[in-house]
Short mmCIF file of C-alpha atoms in Angstrom, two decimals:
data_model
loop_
_atom_site.label_atom_id
_atom_site.label_comp_id
_atom_site.label_asym_id
_atom_site.label_seq_id
_atom_site.Cartn_x
_atom_site.Cartn_y
_atom_site.Cartn_z
CA UNK J 1 40.92 -117.36 101.95
CA UNK J 2 40.60 -115.91 98.45
CA UNK J 3 44.33 -116.27 97.86
CA UNK J 4 44.27 -119.91 99.02
CA UNK J 5 41.40 -120.60 96.67
CA UNK J 6 43.34 -119.05 93.73
CA UNK J 7 46.42 -121.09 94.61
CA UNK J 8 44.38 -124.24 94.66
CA UNK J 9 43.06 -123.45 91.18
CA UNK J 10 46.23 -122.00 89.62
CA UNK J 11 48.55 -124.81 90.80
CA UNK J 12 46.84 -127.60 88.81
CA UNK J 13 46.24 -125.25 85.89
CA UNK J 14 49.98 -124.39 85.71
CA UNK J 15 50.82 -128.08 85.87
CA UNK J 16 48.32 -128.86 83.12
CA UNK J 17 49.79 -126.11 80.87
CA UNK J 18 53.27 -127.43 81.59
CA UNK J 19 52.28 -130.99 80.58
CA UNK J 20 50.57 -129.68 77.42
CA UNK J 21 53.69 -127.74 76.41
CA UNK J 22 55.88 -130.75 77.04
CA UNK J 23 53.58 -132.99 74.94
CA UNK J 24 53.61 -130.39 72.17
CA UNK J 25 57.43 -130.44 72.21
CA UNK J 26 57.62 -134.21 72.11
CA UNK J 27 55.08 -134.83 69.32
CA UNK J 28 54.79 -131.50 67.56
CA UNK J 29 57.87 -132.02 65.34
CA UNK J 30 56.49 -135.20 63.77
CA UNK J 31 52.95 -133.93 63.04
CA UNK J 32 53.76 -132.54 59.57
CA UNK J 33 55.06 -135.95 58.50
CA UNK J 34 51.75 -137.74 59.24
CA UNK J 35 49.90 -136.34 56.21
CA UNK J 36 53.09 -136.80 54.14
CA UNK J 37 53.25 -140.45 55.20
CA UNK J 38 49.57 -140.99 54.35
CA UNK J 39 49.90 -139.25 50.94
CA UNK J 40 52.86 -141.46 50.01
CA UNK J 41 50.98 -144.59 51.04
CA UNK J 42 47.86 -143.54 49.14
CA UNK J 43 49.58 -142.45 45.88
CA UNK J 44 52.49 -144.93 46.07
CA UNK J 45 54.72 -142.03 44.95
CA UNK J 46 57.50 -140.65 47.14
CA UNK J 47 58.94 -138.18 44.53
CA UNK J 48 57.68 -135.17 46.52
CA UNK J 49 59.57 -136.14 49.68
CA UNK J 50 63.36 -135.99 49.95
CA UNK J 51 64.90 -138.82 51.96
CA UNK J 52 67.77 -136.45 52.71
CA UNK J 53 65.48 -134.72 55.17
CA UNK J 54 65.42 -138.04 57.07
CA UNK J 55 69.24 -138.17 56.97
CA UNK J 56 69.61 -134.67 58.40
CA UNK J 57 67.06 -135.21 61.16
CA UNK J 58 68.50 -138.65 62.10
CA UNK J 59 72.00 -137.16 62.41
CA UNK J 60 70.70 -134.11 64.36
CA UNK J 61 68.66 -136.13 66.82
CA UNK J 62 71.29 -138.79 67.39
CA UNK J 63 73.78 -136.07 68.19
CA UNK J 64 71.29 -134.46 70.53
CA UNK J 65 70.82 -137.68 72.44
CA UNK J 66 74.56 -138.07 72.78
CA UNK J 67 74.80 -134.41 73.98
CA UNK J 68 72.37 -135.32 76.78
CA UNK J 69 74.95 -137.70 78.27
CA UNK J 70 77.41 -134.84 78.56
CA UNK J 71 74.95 -132.13 79.65
CA UNK J 72 71.51 -133.04 80.89
CA UNK J 73 68.57 -131.03 79.54
CA UNK J 74 64.79 -131.16 79.69
CA UNK J 75 63.38 -134.69 79.33
CA UNK J 76 60.74 -133.66 76.74
CA UNK J 77 63.61 -132.60 74.40
CA UNK J 78 65.21 -136.01 74.82
CA UNK J 79 61.91 -137.81 74.12
CA UNK J 80 61.36 -135.54 71.14
CA UNK J 81 64.59 -136.82 69.62
CA UNK J 82 63.71 -140.46 70.17
CA UNK J 83 60.23 -139.95 68.61
CA UNK J 84 61.73 -138.11 65.65
CA UNK J 85 64.28 -140.87 64.98
CA UNK J 86 61.50 -143.50 64.92
CA UNK J 87 59.42 -141.26 62.65
CA UNK J 88 62.26 -140.80 60.21
CA UNK J 89 62.97 -144.54 60.12
CA UNK J 90 59.24 -145.13 59.29
CA UNK J 91 59.36 -142.53 56.52
CA UNK J 92 62.55 -144.13 55.10
CA UNK J 93 60.99 -147.60 55.18
CA UNK J 94 57.92 -146.45 53.30
CA UNK J 95 59.87 -144.34 50.77
CA UNK J 96 62.25 -147.20 50.08
CA UNK J 97 59.48 -149.69 49.53
CA UNK J 98 57.64 -147.36 47.20
CA UNK J 99 60.70 -146.39 45.21
CA UNK J 100 61.89 -150.00 44.74
CA UNK J 101 58.38 -151.04 43.63
CA UNK J 102 58.33 -148.25 41.01
CA UNK J 103 61.83 -148.99 39.76
CA UNK J 104 61.68 -152.71 38.95
CA UNK J 105 64.56 -152.68 36.49
CA UNK J 106 66.84 -150.36 38.54
CA UNK J 107 70.19 -151.69 39.73
CA UNK J 108 70.17 -152.76 43.35
CA UNK J 109 72.46 -150.71 45.59
CA UNK J 110 73.47 -151.37 49.15
CA UNK J 111 75.31 -149.71 52.02
CA UNK J 112 78.01 -152.40 51.77
CA UNK J 113 78.94 -151.15 48.24
CA UNK J 114 80.49 -148.01 49.89
CA UNK J 115 79.78 -146.09 46.72
CA UNK J 116 79.75 -142.35 47.61
CA UNK J 117 77.95 -141.53 44.33
CA UNK J 118 74.93 -143.42 45.51
CA UNK J 119 75.06 -142.63 49.23
CA UNK J 120 71.59 -142.68 50.82
CA UNK J 121 70.07 -144.08 47.66
CA UNK J 122 69.97 -147.76 48.61
CA UNK J 123 67.43 -150.39 47.62
CA UNK J 124 66.74 -151.90 50.97
CA UNK J 125 65.55 -150.32 54.25
CA UNK J 126 68.03 -152.53 56.13
CA UNK J 127 70.89 -150.68 54.51
CA UNK J 128 69.67 -147.40 55.97
CA UNK J 129 69.46 -149.06 59.34
CA UNK J 130 72.98 -150.36 59.05
CA UNK J 131 74.20 -146.82 58.17
CA UNK J 132 72.37 -145.30 61.12
CA UNK J 133 73.70 -147.91 63.50
CA UNK J 134 77.23 -147.42 62.16
CA UNK J 135 77.04 -143.67 62.61
CA UNK J 136 75.57 -144.04 66.07
CA UNK J 137 78.26 -146.50 67.06
CA UNK J 138 81.14 -144.29 65.88
CA UNK J 139 79.66 -141.04 67.30
CA UNK J 140 78.81 -142.82 70.55
CA UNK J 141 82.37 -144.17 70.93
CA UNK J 142 83.92 -140.76 70.27
CA UNK J 143 81.56 -139.21 72.77
CA UNK J 144 82.43 -141.82 75.34
CA UNK J 145 86.11 -141.06 74.96
CA UNK J 146 85.62 -137.28 75.03
CA UNK J 147 82.71 -136.95 77.52
CA UNK J 148 84.96 -135.20 80.11
CA UNK J 149 85.88 -132.43 77.72
CA UNK J 150 83.54 -129.48 78.17
CA UNK J 151 84.55 -128.06 74.75
CA UNK J 152 83.63 -131.37 73.04
CA UNK J 153 80.30 -131.62 74.80
CA UNK J 154 79.35 -128.01 73.96
CA UNK J 155 80.48 -128.47 70.32
CA UNK J 156 78.45 -131.64 70.08
CA UNK J 157 75.34 -129.85 71.25
CA UNK J 158 75.89 -127.00 68.85
CA UNK J 159 76.36 -129.36 65.89
CA UNK J 160 73.12 -131.21 66.82
CA UNK J 161 70.88 -128.19 66.82
CA UNK J 162 72.75 -126.44 64.01
CA UNK J 163 72.21 -129.41 61.69
CA UNK J 164 68.52 -129.31 62.33
CA UNK J 165 68.40 -125.54 62.02
CA UNK J 166 69.83 -125.79 58.46
CA UNK J 167 66.88 -127.86 57.15
CA UNK J 168 65.21 -124.80 55.68
CA UNK J 169 68.31 -123.48 53.90
CA UNK J 170 68.00 -125.76 50.80
CA UNK J 171 64.42 -124.52 50.32
CA UNK J 172 65.55 -120.89 50.71
CA UNK J 173 68.32 -121.41 48.16
CA UNK J 174 66.04 -123.27 45.73
CA UNK J 175 63.54 -120.37 45.86
CA UNK J 176 66.28 -117.83 45.27
CA UNK J 177 67.71 -119.80 42.35
CA UNK J 178 64.35 -120.20 40.61
CA UNK J 179 63.09 -116.77 41.64
CA UNK J 180 59.87 -118.54 42.46
CA UNK J 181 58.12 -120.43 45.32
CA UNK J 182 55.93 -122.48 42.92
CA UNK J 183 55.38 -126.00 44.24
CA UNK J 184 56.01 -124.87 47.87
CA UNK J 185 53.10 -125.02 50.34
CA UNK J 186 52.68 -121.71 52.16
CA UNK J 187 50.59 -123.50 54.80
CA UNK J 188 53.51 -125.84 55.41
CA UNK J 189 55.88 -122.89 55.86
CA UNK J 190 53.48 -121.24 58.26
CA UNK J 191 53.45 -124.53 60.23
CA UNK J 192 57.28 -124.50 60.29
CA UNK J 193 57.39 -120.89 61.51
CA UNK J 194 54.76 -121.37 64.23
CA UNK J 195 56.36 -124.65 65.38
CA UNK J 196 59.91 -123.16 65.43
CA UNK J 197 58.64 -120.06 67.31
CA UNK J 198 56.93 -122.23 69.90
CA UNK J 199 60.00 -124.45 70.22
CA UNK J 200 62.32 -121.41 70.64
CA UNK J 201 60.03 -119.89 73.31
CA UNK J 202 60.02 -123.30 75.10
CA UNK J 203 63.85 -123.32 75.04
CA UNK J 204 64.05 -119.84 76.51
CA UNK J 205 61.44 -120.35 79.25
CA UNK J 206 62.81 -123.78 80.29
CA UNK J 207 66.40 -122.62 80.44
CA UNK J 208 67.60 -125.09 77.79
CA UNK J 209 71.31 -124.97 76.81
CA UNK J 210 72.23 -121.86 74.83
CA UNK J 211 72.80 -123.78 71.63
CA UNK J 212 69.15 -124.77 71.57
CA UNK J 213 67.93 -121.15 71.82
CA UNK J 214 70.42 -119.70 69.35
CA UNK J 215 69.63 -122.27 66.66
CA UNK J 216 65.93 -122.07 67.32
CA UNK J 217 66.07 -118.35 66.60
CA UNK J 218 68.01 -119.16 63.42
CA UNK J 219 65.26 -121.58 62.28
CA UNK J 220 62.65 -118.84 62.87
CA UNK J 221 64.71 -116.38 60.81
CA UNK J 222 65.03 -118.88 57.94
CA UNK J 223 61.25 -119.54 58.03
CA UNK J 224 60.56 -115.78 57.92
CA UNK J 225 63.00 -115.35 55.03
CA UNK J 226 61.14 -118.07 53.11
CA UNK J 227 57.81 -116.36 53.76
CA UNK J 228 59.41 -113.08 52.64
CA UNK J 229 60.45 -114.79 49.39
CA UNK J 230 56.91 -116.01 48.83
CA UNK J 231 55.56 -112.49 49.24
CA UNK J 232 58.27 -110.89 47.10
CA UNK J 233 57.98 -113.40 44.27
CA UNK J 234 54.18 -113.11 44.34
CA UNK J 235 54.42 -109.37 43.92
CA UNK J 236 57.03 -109.65 41.19
CA UNK J 237 56.42 -113.01 39.44
CA UNK J 238 59.02 -114.22 36.97
CA UNK J 239 57.86 -115.38 33.51
CA UNK J 240 58.00 -119.21 33.60
CA UNK J 241 60.70 -120.71 31.37
CA UNK J 242 59.47 -123.43 29.00
CA UNK J 243 59.83 -126.99 30.40
CA UNK J 244 61.28 -125.70 33.67
CA UNK J 245 60.80 -128.06 36.59
CA UNK J 246 60.13 -126.94 40.14
CA UNK J 247 60.97 -129.58 42.70
CA UNK J 248 59.16 -129.52 46.03
CA UNK J 249 61.21 -128.82 49.17
CA UNK J 250 60.55 -130.43 52.59
CA UNK J 251 61.56 -129.60 56.14
CA UNK J 252 61.03 -130.56 59.78
CA UNK J 253 59.76 -128.52 63.04
#
């Protein structure tokens, strides 16, 4: 009787924990961008946020969705990609509106110019949407033609998660080049590390494709390397050079 009573209690509890983990996977990646979005709206200044983060995350999550058609994985991971794409489009829309409002005399640029020197620096949100749709169309067509190739499908999945895993590398390089982490939020990096660790554990426990687990581990290592830089540079600070700027880096979970 005792065992039956425990089963009655543990069954719903296990289901509740599973639902909670799935919800954390779906929405956890976009949480850091909520305060960022609010700050940009409040200050009407988007200089501290790089829209190239949006580019990388859009590419990574579009590729991940296409990978799902070749090799099915956990539904929360699929929904996570859809939510992240919508979030990045909202961030792009706000950043574009703010930048254009602050650069009244700047020359208007569009996707249709096909100018590689000003790629992803357009003056209208619709140009970004056109670019995303064009990339999705081309990538989707290639995937449709090659969906029966196991090598292509596995490579597609690897590219999707590797692209996302590389988000922290520019911050790592920037810290190394300046020998400083000034302007970088330690709290934000701790959020990256905890989120990436949770995500990697979820991949491993849920039996996600190998690419997800490997690149999740890579993300955790990059996060730890950035935290190591923060500690090392705090212990051995470099004398600030006059008039030296320190741009702020950004990343996703």
